[in-house]
Short mmCIF file of C-alpha atoms in Angstrom, two decimals:
data_model
loop_
_atom_site.label_atom_id
_atom_site.label_comp_id
_atom_site.label_asym_id
_atom_site.label_seq_id
_atom_site.Cartn_x
_atom_site.Cartn_y
_atom_site.Cartn_z
CA MET A 9 13.89 -30.05 -5.15
CA ASN A 10 13.92 -28.67 -1.75
CA PHE A 11 13.10 -24.84 -1.52
CA ILE A 12 14.41 -22.62 1.14
CA PHE A 13 12.72 -19.52 1.73
CA PHE A 14 14.43 -16.83 3.26
CA MET A 15 12.02 -13.50 3.92
CA PRO A 16 13.45 -10.08 5.69
CA ASP A 17 10.88 -7.76 6.45
CA GLU A 18 9.79 -4.25 5.59
CA LEU A 19 13.53 -5.01 2.83
CA ARG A 20 13.93 -2.54 -0.36
CA ALA A 21 15.61 -3.48 -3.10
CA GLU A 22 17.63 -0.85 -3.78
CA SER A 23 19.44 -1.33 -0.08
CA VAL A 24 20.66 -4.40 -1.00
CA GLY A 25 24.37 -3.98 -2.95
CA CYS A 26 23.69 -6.63 -5.69
CA TYR A 27 20.64 -3.85 -6.97
CA GLY A 28 23.41 -0.59 -7.06
CA HIS A 29 23.34 0.80 -3.03
CA PRO A 30 27.40 1.97 -2.69
CA LEU A 31 27.32 1.03 0.57
CA ALA A 32 25.00 -1.98 1.40
CA PRO A 33 26.47 -4.49 3.65
CA THR A 34 24.69 -7.34 1.51
CA PRO A 35 28.08 -9.71 0.80
CA ASN A 36 25.58 -13.25 0.61
CA MET A 37 23.19 -11.78 -0.79
CA ASP A 38 25.35 -10.22 -3.70
CA ALA A 39 26.98 -13.82 -3.71
CA LEU A 40 23.70 -14.87 -4.17
CA ALA A 41 22.55 -13.55 -6.85
CA ALA A 42 25.98 -13.90 -8.77
CA ALA A 43 25.25 -18.17 -8.52
CA GLY A 44 21.46 -17.80 -9.57
CA THR A 45 19.27 -14.62 -11.17
CA ARG A 46 18.07 -11.76 -9.83
CA PHE A 47 15.03 -10.14 -10.68
CA ASP A 48 15.56 -6.28 -10.50
CA GLN A 49 12.36 -5.45 -10.58
CA CYS A 50 10.46 -6.90 -8.79
CA HIS A 51 7.10 -5.69 -7.15
CA VAL A 52 4.35 -6.62 -4.59
CA GLN A 53 1.26 -6.99 -4.11
CA HIS A 54 0.08 -4.87 -1.54
CA SER A 55 2.13 -2.12 1.14
CA VAL A 56 1.71 -3.73 3.76
CA CYS A 57 2.81 -6.94 5.37
CA THR A 58 -0.29 -9.53 5.51
CA PRO A 59 -1.38 -8.65 2.40
CA SER A 60 1.08 -8.35 0.56
CA ARG A 61 2.08 -12.14 2.66
CA CYS A 62 -1.31 -13.56 1.28
CA SER A 63 -0.91 -12.74 -2.45
CA LEU A 64 2.19 -14.39 -2.06
CA LEU A 65 1.10 -17.51 -1.10
CA THR A 66 -2.37 -17.78 -3.66
CA GLY A 67 -1.22 -16.05 -6.53
CA TRP A 68 -4.11 -13.21 -6.42
CA TYR A 69 -4.67 -9.71 -5.93
CA PRO A 70 -5.77 -8.41 -2.64
CA HIS A 71 -9.10 -6.79 -4.24
CA VAL A 72 -9.96 -11.24 -5.34
CA ARG A 73 -11.13 -12.41 -1.48
CA GLY A 74 -10.71 -8.76 -0.01
CA HIS A 75 -7.08 -9.46 1.87
CA ARG A 76 -5.84 -6.03 2.09
CA THR A 77 -6.33 -5.78 6.08
CA LEU A 78 -3.55 -7.01 9.00
CA TRP A 79 -7.00 -9.30 9.87
CA HIS A 80 -7.72 -11.06 7.71
CA MET A 81 -5.45 -13.98 7.21
CA LEU A 82 -5.44 -17.05 4.57
CA ARG A 83 -8.72 -19.16 5.87
CA PRO A 84 -8.73 -22.94 5.18
CA ASP A 85 -11.35 -22.66 2.48
CA GLU A 86 -8.49 -20.64 0.71
CA PRO A 87 -5.41 -22.09 -1.42
CA ASN A 88 -1.96 -21.80 -0.34
CA LEU A 89 1.46 -22.64 -1.31
CA PHE A 90 2.26 -24.02 1.83
CA ARG A 91 -0.92 -26.45 1.73
CA TYR A 92 0.04 -27.54 -2.01
CA LEU A 93 3.67 -28.38 -1.11
CA LYS A 94 2.27 -30.65 1.87
CA SER A 95 -0.08 -32.09 0.09
CA ALA A 96 2.90 -33.42 -2.42
CA GLY A 97 4.75 -35.14 0.66
CA TYR A 98 7.26 -31.45 1.52
CA ALA A 99 7.65 -31.08 4.89
CA VAL A 100 7.14 -27.44 5.78
CA HIS A 101 8.89 -26.40 8.70
CA TRP A 102 8.11 -22.17 9.60
CA TYR A 103 10.66 -20.23 11.69
CA GLY A 104 9.93 -16.88 12.38
CA LYS A 105 6.57 -14.79 12.30
CA ASN A 106 3.50 -14.85 10.96
CA ASP A 107 0.88 -12.72 9.47
CA THR A 108 -0.10 -15.31 6.73
CA LEU A 109 -2.23 -18.01 7.97
CA SER A 110 -5.15 -17.72 10.23
CA PRO A 111 -5.04 -20.38 13.13
CA GLU A 112 -6.81 -22.96 11.40
CA SER A 113 -4.66 -23.35 8.25
CA PHE A 114 -1.91 -24.22 9.95
CA ALA A 115 -3.19 -28.30 10.06
CA ASP A 116 -3.13 -28.91 6.94
CA SER A 117 -0.30 -26.70 5.42
CA VAL A 118 2.93 -26.14 7.94
CA ASP A 119 4.21 -29.46 10.03
CA VAL A 120 5.84 -26.63 12.72
CA ALA A 121 5.34 -23.26 12.47
CA GLU A 122 7.31 -21.88 16.13
CA ARG A 123 8.64 -18.47 16.50
CA ARG A 124 11.76 -18.11 18.11
CA GLY A 125 13.53 -14.93 20.59
CA SER A 126 12.37 -12.87 22.96
CA GLY A 127 14.49 -9.57 22.08
CA MET A 128 14.33 -7.27 18.92
CA PHE A 129 14.84 -3.55 19.13
CA GLY A 130 16.49 -1.49 21.86
CA SER A 131 14.28 0.72 23.47
CA ASN A 132 12.92 4.60 22.95
CA PRO A 133 15.80 6.76 23.67
CA TYR A 134 14.13 10.33 22.92
CA SER A 135 11.18 11.83 25.54
CA LEU A 136 7.50 11.89 24.58
CA ASP A 137 7.69 15.98 23.81
CA ASP A 138 10.86 15.09 21.73
CA PRO A 139 9.72 15.63 17.99
CA ALA A 140 11.87 12.14 17.76
CA TYR A 141 10.23 10.19 19.76
CA TYR A 142 7.66 9.07 17.15
CA SER A 143 10.40 8.92 14.36
CA PHE A 144 11.28 5.21 15.43
CA LEU A 145 15.13 5.72 15.18
CA TYR A 146 15.86 3.65 18.49
CA GLU A 147 19.12 2.26 20.54
CA PRO A 148 20.46 -0.87 19.50
CA TYR A 149 19.69 -4.01 20.32
CA THR A 150 21.29 -5.18 23.68
CA GLY A 151 20.49 -8.27 24.84
CA PRO A 152 22.37 -11.64 24.09
CA LEU A 153 22.67 -12.06 20.42
CA GLU A 154 21.01 -15.78 20.37
CA GLU A 155 18.55 -14.40 22.23
CA HIS A 156 17.30 -12.03 19.20
CA SER A 157 14.42 -13.13 17.81
CA ASP A 158 15.34 -13.29 14.07
CA TYR A 159 19.06 -14.83 15.52
CA ALA A 160 17.14 -17.89 17.00
CA ASN A 161 14.67 -17.94 13.85
CA VAL A 162 17.14 -18.17 11.90
CA GLN A 163 19.36 -20.92 14.02
CA ALA A 164 16.20 -23.07 14.35
CA GLY A 165 16.26 -23.53 11.05
CA ILE A 166 20.08 -23.86 10.65
CA ASP A 167 19.36 -27.16 13.32
CA PHE A 168 16.33 -28.37 10.82
CA LEU A 169 18.71 -28.70 7.62
CA GLN A 170 21.87 -30.15 10.80
CA SER A 171 19.83 -32.58 11.24
CA LYS A 172 20.11 -33.79 7.43
CA PRO A 173 15.94 -34.00 6.44
CA GLU A 174 15.42 -37.16 4.49
CA GLN A 175 12.19 -36.04 3.09
CA PRO A 176 11.54 -33.53 0.58
CA PHE A 177 11.39 -29.91 2.34
CA CYS A 178 9.99 -26.52 2.25
CA LEU A 179 11.75 -23.91 5.20
CA TYR A 180 10.44 -21.00 5.46
CA LEU A 181 11.93 -18.42 7.42
CA PRO A 182 9.63 -15.15 7.88
CA ILE A 183 12.06 -12.75 9.87
CA THR A 184 11.50 -9.08 11.18
CA SER A 185 14.45 -7.07 10.55
CA PRO A 186 14.77 -4.85 8.80
CA HIS A 187 11.14 -3.62 9.54
CA CYS A 188 11.16 -0.54 11.85
CA PRO A 189 11.92 0.66 14.52
CA TYR A 190 15.54 0.76 13.68
CA SER A 191 17.53 -0.91 15.70
CA ALA A 192 19.80 -3.17 15.36
CA PRO A 193 22.84 -5.80 17.68
CA GLN A 194 26.44 -3.97 17.32
CA PRO A 195 28.17 -4.01 15.49
CA TRP A 196 25.49 -3.26 12.73
CA HIS A 197 23.41 -0.61 13.80
CA ASP A 198 26.41 1.78 13.80
CA LEU A 199 27.71 0.71 10.74
CA ILE A 200 27.05 3.02 8.47
CA ASN A 201 28.35 6.28 8.54
CA PRO A 202 25.26 8.90 7.81
CA ASP A 203 27.54 11.32 6.63
CA ASP A 204 28.38 8.82 3.60
CA LEU A 205 24.58 8.23 1.96
CA PRO A 206 23.44 9.56 -1.13
CA PRO A 207 21.27 12.46 -0.99
CA LEU A 208 17.69 11.37 0.42
CA ARG A 209 14.97 12.02 -1.48
CA PRO A 210 14.06 15.50 -0.66
CA ALA A 211 10.00 15.85 1.66
CA ASN A 212 8.00 18.94 0.48
CA LEU A 213 7.76 18.13 -3.35
CA PRO A 214 4.59 19.54 -4.57
CA ASN A 215 1.82 17.43 -6.01
CA ARG A 216 2.02 14.45 -4.05
CA PRO A 217 -0.35 12.18 -1.76
CA ASP A 218 -1.78 14.12 1.68
CA PHE A 219 -0.43 11.63 3.50
CA HIS A 220 3.10 12.20 2.55
CA ARG A 221 2.46 15.90 4.56
CA LEU A 222 0.00 14.38 7.56
CA ILE A 223 2.37 11.36 8.44
CA ARG A 224 4.86 14.16 8.63
CA GLU A 225 2.75 16.52 10.71
CA THR A 226 1.31 13.85 13.44
CA ARG A 227 4.84 11.97 13.68
CA ARG A 228 6.47 15.73 14.04
CA LEU A 229 9.31 14.16 11.43
CA ASP A 230 8.89 17.82 9.34
CA GLN A 231 10.75 19.19 12.80
CA LEU A 232 13.57 16.72 12.34
CA ASP A 233 16.87 17.61 11.48
CA GLU A 234 18.14 15.95 8.06
CA ALA A 235 20.67 14.41 10.19
CA VAL A 236 18.08 12.32 11.65
CA LEU A 237 16.52 11.39 9.02
CA ARG A 238 20.03 10.47 7.63
CA LYS A 239 20.69 8.55 11.01
CA ILE A 240 17.38 6.19 10.11
CA GLN A 241 19.07 5.64 6.80
CA ALA A 242 21.84 4.31 7.84
CA VAL A 243 20.27 1.66 10.86
CA TYR A 244 17.87 0.72 8.40
CA LEU A 245 21.26 -0.02 6.43
CA GLY A 246 22.76 -1.93 9.11
CA MET A 247 20.10 -3.82 9.81
CA THR A 248 19.99 -5.31 6.08
CA GLY A 249 23.73 -5.95 7.17
CA TYR A 250 22.68 -8.13 9.77
CA VAL A 251 20.24 -10.11 7.42
CA ASP A 252 22.49 -10.42 5.15
CA TRP A 253 24.62 -11.84 7.68
CA LEU A 254 22.26 -14.15 9.31
CA LEU A 255 21.74 -15.11 5.47
CA GLY A 256 25.37 -16.15 5.43
CA ARG A 257 25.63 -18.28 8.43
CA LEU A 258 22.13 -20.01 6.89
CA LEU A 259 24.25 -20.33 3.53
CA GLU A 260 26.80 -22.53 5.08
CA ALA A 261 24.97 -24.74 6.90
CA LEU A 262 22.93 -25.65 3.58
CA ASP A 263 26.80 -26.09 2.22
CA ALA A 264 27.26 -27.96 5.03
CA SER A 265 24.31 -30.58 5.13
CA GLY A 266 25.30 -31.56 1.10
CA LEU A 267 21.95 -30.75 0.40
CA ALA A 268 22.61 -27.68 -1.24
CA GLU A 269 22.68 -29.21 -5.12
CA GLU A 270 19.31 -30.10 -4.32
CA THR A 271 17.84 -27.09 -2.70
CA ALA A 272 16.07 -23.86 -4.57
CA VAL A 273 16.65 -20.79 -2.18
CA PHE A 274 14.75 -18.00 -2.79
CA VAL A 275 15.40 -14.53 -0.98
CA PHE A 276 12.23 -11.66 -1.01
CA SER A 277 10.97 -9.44 1.03
CA ASP A 278 6.95 -9.11 1.58
CA HIS A 279 7.37 -4.91 0.75
CA GLY A 280 9.73 -1.78 1.17
CA ASP A 281 10.28 0.96 3.33
CA TRP A 282 10.64 4.70 3.24
CA ALA A 283 14.11 4.72 6.11
CA GLY A 284 14.46 8.54 5.45
CA ASP A 285 13.35 9.34 2.15
CA TYR A 286 10.35 12.26 1.30
CA GLY A 287 11.19 12.82 4.59
CA LEU A 288 9.11 10.05 5.50
CA VAL A 289 9.72 6.69 8.04
CA GLU A 290 8.38 3.36 7.89
CA LYS A 291 5.31 2.86 5.05
CA TRP A 292 1.60 2.88 4.50
CA PRO A 293 -1.56 1.15 3.25
CA SER A 294 -1.54 3.55 0.19
CA ALA A 295 2.29 4.16 -0.91
CA ALA A 296 3.19 3.75 -3.86
CA GLU A 297 6.53 5.05 -4.41
CA ASP A 298 9.31 2.40 -5.46
CA VAL A 299 10.91 2.40 -2.17
CA ILE A 300 7.97 0.55 -1.28
CA THR A 301 7.41 -1.72 -3.63
CA ARG A 302 10.57 -2.60 -5.43
CA VAL A 303 11.52 -5.72 -3.16
CA PRO A 304 14.82 -7.97 -4.17
CA LEU A 305 14.20 -11.23 -5.41
CA ILE A 306 17.16 -13.54 -5.51
CA ALA A 307 16.78 -17.63 -5.98
CA ARG A 308 19.58 -20.15 -7.38
CA ILE A 309 18.14 -23.38 -8.12
CA PRO A 310 19.59 -26.54 -9.11
CA GLY A 311 20.88 -26.17 -12.21
CA GLY A 312 19.48 -23.17 -12.85
CA ALA A 313 22.00 -19.51 -14.90
CA THR A 314 24.22 -18.06 -12.92
CA GLY A 315 24.85 -14.20 -12.82
CA HIS A 316 21.83 -13.55 -14.81
CA ALA A 317 19.62 -10.05 -14.80
CA VAL A 318 16.25 -9.82 -15.45
CA ALA A 319 15.16 -6.42 -15.99
CA GLU A 320 11.88 -7.06 -17.09
CA PRO A 321 8.74 -6.28 -14.57
CA VAL A 322 8.01 -9.31 -11.87
CA GLU A 323 5.76 -9.38 -9.48
CA LEU A 324 6.38 -10.64 -5.81
CA PHE A 325 3.50 -13.81 -5.88
CA ASP A 326 5.12 -15.33 -8.92
CA VAL A 327 6.93 -17.10 -6.28
CA MET A 328 3.87 -19.35 -5.39
CA ALA A 329 3.80 -20.03 -9.84
CA THR A 330 7.70 -20.90 -9.70
CA THR A 331 7.44 -23.49 -6.37
CA LEU A 332 4.82 -25.54 -7.84
CA ASP A 333 6.13 -25.76 -11.23
CA LEU A 334 10.06 -26.67 -9.97
CA ALA A 335 8.20 -28.98 -7.67
CA GLY A 336 5.61 -30.32 -10.58
CA ILE A 337 3.05 -30.04 -9.19
CA THR A 338 -0.38 -28.67 -10.78
CA ALA A 339 -2.31 -25.72 -9.31
CA GLN A 340 -5.96 -26.27 -8.72
CA HIS A 341 -7.13 -22.96 -8.22
CA THR A 342 -7.32 -19.67 -10.27
CA HIS A 343 -4.38 -17.66 -9.90
CA PHE A 344 -2.91 -14.51 -11.82
CA ALA A 345 1.28 -15.25 -11.05
CA ARG A 346 3.21 -16.36 -13.66
CA SER A 347 5.78 -18.90 -13.65
CA LEU A 348 9.55 -18.22 -13.41
CA ALA A 349 11.38 -20.98 -13.97
CA PRO A 350 12.66 -20.29 -17.57
CA GLN A 351 14.61 -16.49 -16.36
CA LEU A 352 16.23 -18.88 -13.88
CA GLY A 353 17.38 -21.02 -16.72
CA GLY A 354 18.49 -17.87 -18.18
CA ALA A 355 15.50 -16.57 -20.41
CA ALA A 356 14.57 -12.70 -20.64
CA GLY A 357 11.17 -11.78 -18.94
CA ASP A 358 7.97 -10.23 -20.43
CA ALA A 359 9.53 -6.34 -21.61
CA GLU A 360 5.37 -5.43 -22.16
CA ARG A 361 4.41 -6.71 -18.80
CA ALA A 362 2.27 -4.36 -15.90
CA VAL A 363 2.89 -5.26 -12.39
CA PHE A 364 0.27 -4.36 -9.59
CA CYS A 365 0.06 -2.72 -6.48
CA GLU A 366 -2.88 -2.06 -4.40
CA GLY A 367 -3.75 -1.14 -0.95
CA GLY A 368 -5.66 1.74 0.97
CA TYR A 369 -9.63 1.43 2.92
CA ALA A 370 -12.45 2.71 1.64
CA PRO A 371 -15.25 3.87 3.87
CA HIS A 372 -17.74 1.13 3.90
CA GLU A 373 -15.12 -1.21 5.22
CA PRO A 374 -14.16 0.51 8.46
CA ASN A 375 -13.12 -2.82 10.40
CA CYS A 376 -9.99 -2.33 8.61
CA PHE A 377 -8.56 0.98 9.59
CA GLU A 378 -5.82 0.92 12.45
CA GLY A 379 -6.50 2.92 15.41
CA GLN A 380 -9.39 0.81 16.68
CA PRO A 381 -10.42 1.72 20.29
CA HIS A 382 -11.37 -2.24 20.71
CA ARG A 383 -8.84 -3.91 19.01
CA ASP A 384 -5.68 -1.93 18.60
CA GLN A 385 -4.00 -1.54 21.84
CA PHE A 386 -1.61 1.39 20.73
CA ALA A 387 -5.42 3.72 19.56
CA ARG A 388 -5.09 4.29 23.69
CA ASN A 389 -1.43 5.23 24.71
CA PRO A 390 -0.06 8.22 22.96
CA GLU A 391 3.26 7.06 23.85
CA HIS A 392 3.18 4.05 21.99
CA ILE A 393 5.51 4.43 18.86
CA TYR A 394 2.42 3.68 16.58
CA TYR A 395 -0.56 6.06 18.17
CA PRO A 396 0.01 8.78 15.33
CA LYS A 397 -0.48 6.07 12.86
CA GLY A 398 -3.82 4.98 14.27
CA GLN A 399 -5.61 8.32 14.87
CA LEU A 400 -3.87 9.61 11.35
CA GLN A 401 -6.27 6.90 9.68
CA GLN A 402 -9.47 7.28 12.46
CA THR A 403 -9.12 11.34 11.98
CA HIS A 404 -8.06 11.69 8.25
CA PRO A 405 -9.68 8.14 6.84
CA ASN A 406 -9.20 9.66 3.02
CA SER A 407 -5.27 10.15 3.59
CA VAL A 408 -5.49 5.95 3.51
CA CYS A 409 -7.88 5.87 0.71
CA ARG A 410 -7.50 2.94 -1.62
CA ASP A 411 -4.91 3.35 -3.99
CA VAL A 412 -4.11 0.71 -7.67
CA MET A 413 -0.57 1.17 -9.06
CA MET A 414 0.43 0.21 -12.05
CA ARG A 415 4.13 0.14 -13.35
CA THR A 416 5.49 -0.44 -16.33
CA ALA A 417 9.04 -0.48 -17.67
CA THR A 418 9.01 2.95 -18.20
CA HIS A 419 5.86 4.60 -16.60
CA LYS A 420 4.48 4.27 -13.12
CA LEU A 421 0.35 5.35 -12.68
CA VAL A 422 -1.31 5.13 -9.27
CA HIS A 423 -5.21 6.06 -9.45
CA ARG A 424 -7.22 7.13 -5.87
CA PRO A 425 -10.47 7.86 -6.00
CA THR A 426 -10.74 9.73 -3.43
CA GLY A 427 -7.16 11.09 -3.26
CA VAL A 428 -3.96 12.63 -5.19
CA GLY A 429 -3.08 10.80 -8.82
CA GLU A 430 0.22 9.82 -9.61
CA LEU A 431 2.71 9.58 -13.17
CA TYR A 432 5.65 9.09 -13.24
CA ASP A 433 8.20 8.99 -15.99
CA LEU A 434 10.60 6.35 -15.16
CA ALA A 435 13.03 6.26 -17.59
CA ALA A 436 13.28 10.51 -17.17
CA ASP A 437 12.71 10.62 -13.05
CA PRO A 438 12.94 7.26 -11.44
CA LEU A 439 13.90 8.58 -7.88
CA GLU A 440 9.63 9.76 -8.65
CA LEU A 441 9.94 13.18 -8.33
CA ARG A 442 7.81 14.86 -10.75
CA ASN A 443 4.64 14.02 -10.36
CA LEU A 444 3.13 14.25 -13.93
CA HIS A 445 -0.51 13.81 -13.51
CA GLY A 446 -3.01 15.53 -15.20
CA ALA A 447 -0.28 17.12 -17.51
CA VAL A 448 -0.93 17.91 -21.31
CA GLU A 449 2.28 16.45 -22.74
CA TYR A 450 1.78 13.01 -20.63
CA ALA A 451 -2.11 13.07 -21.57
CA GLU A 452 -1.74 10.47 -24.17
CA ILE A 453 0.07 8.01 -22.10
CA GLN A 454 -1.43 8.60 -18.74
CA ALA A 455 -5.08 7.76 -21.35
CA ALA A 456 -3.03 4.42 -22.59
CA LEU A 457 -1.99 3.56 -18.35
CA GLU A 458 -5.38 4.13 -17.17
CA ARG A 459 -7.48 1.92 -20.22
CA ARG A 460 -4.53 -0.78 -19.29
CA LEU A 461 -5.31 -0.31 -15.74
CA LEU A 462 -9.02 -0.70 -16.67
CA ASP A 463 -9.02 -3.79 -18.34
CA TRP A 464 -7.08 -6.15 -15.83
CA THR A 465 -9.74 -4.34 -12.78
CA ILE A 466 -11.99 -6.28 -15.51
CA GLN A 467 -9.87 -9.43 -15.75
CA THR A 468 -9.14 -10.14 -12.47
CA ALA A 469 -12.50 -9.21 -10.54
CA ASP A 470 -12.95 -12.45 -9.40
CA VAL A 471 -11.82 -16.43 -9.81
CA THR A 472 -13.77 -19.00 -10.63
CA PRO A 473 -13.59 -21.92 -8.73
CA PHE A 474 -12.20 -25.45 -10.47
CA GLY A 475 -15.17 -27.59 -9.11
CA GLU A 476 -18.65 -27.86 -10.49
CA ASP A 477 -21.95 -28.20 -8.84
CA PRO A 478 -24.80 -30.07 -10.08
CA ARG A 479 -27.39 -27.96 -11.93
CA GLY A 480 -30.27 -30.49 -11.71
CA HIS A 481 -32.38 -31.77 -8.64
CA ARG A 482 -30.60 -34.67 -8.05
CA LYS A 483 -33.42 -35.86 -5.55
CA GLN A 484 -35.89 -36.04 -8.53
CA GLU A 485 -33.27 -37.00 -10.88
CA ASN A 486 -32.09 -40.17 -8.81
CA SER A 487 -36.09 -40.93 -8.30
CA GLU A 488 -36.75 -40.80 -12.03
CA ARG A 489 -34.21 -43.45 -12.43
#
């Protein structure tokens, strides 16, 4: 069985048609779900690109080996899914962004790794003194479509399929859209009318983490008219439509290659985006709303179920365990991912399962905070779109404190040692508008979730290597023989 992993960046599940959005221009994702399995509640293990992808390839939560920053990627002494596949005889072709492997890890994990294209976004139309300057709302991309980075990388994958590879392969396409800035080629940039959107989740809700307010203030989002926020979400949906169009081109090429009947196709993302909801843009390392942690996971495998939807919670890193299972490869490291192969065959999920997402930094790791002048160019340039983010983390470190989110089918608990805790009754409040943390009427539920979170922390605190070291003094034992 071959594998294709099509991975948009920052794509939240609710902005895809088959997940319920009434305006989502995603016919190809919807068709893939109709031909395979859609996981309705897939949640990531971290809300930022690099640590989320490290979890994806290892089946480890971020705390297991400290993968919680943009600058700590998987190293040669650590396991990763692509090394397993390459060692088993798969040709691993990677076209798109990295954010996952350290430079030394490519040699034994990937056969071809390229990032193509020369353009990605339009320009910022606002002056620095305009409140919309830091909103990430940019003009459309106007360069040649063939030079757009996402187009070029998907085209590289299409070229690979058209080469009729004989060796079993894994084609990995980690593209950038719909990651902000919010900008897409036309017609996608202006495809969605902001006036047609459902209501945005409101800003300034009570009892929220302080980073909600601080992000709005430092990015001057609190000075924007809601029309700007609605345009942001409309462009985000347009970017999602562009991603879907690229997926359609890839699937057409797969069909034309004659390899579709022996190739598993997975579509998923590393995390979501506020995209104007709650009066916010982008994401934050310690954010845990569903628009940030819930991502699409759609899979079509040879001989698998069709039109199947799994309502029960799963975790993004389950892709690792599922791929090894389908490939007949036994993992040689301790991990916490579960194979979803039974669900791809039509089975239901585990209704009692809880899923977990971690994030943020602690005071003892100042090197992790964004905005380090020696490392981050944007920290020295107020005109850079990420300047407010770095400044906020440096001046208010508790705003990006560590957190852990636990989500069951019915409730969500977010624990922050130095920040506002959160508790939501998802059955009554699916948009997470009312924080019930500390509410007397939910005290028993909160206590039960906290006990379960403590148990999870203990059970996943570390991993024991499979290899064993001798306990005796080898030289002495040899001499005695």
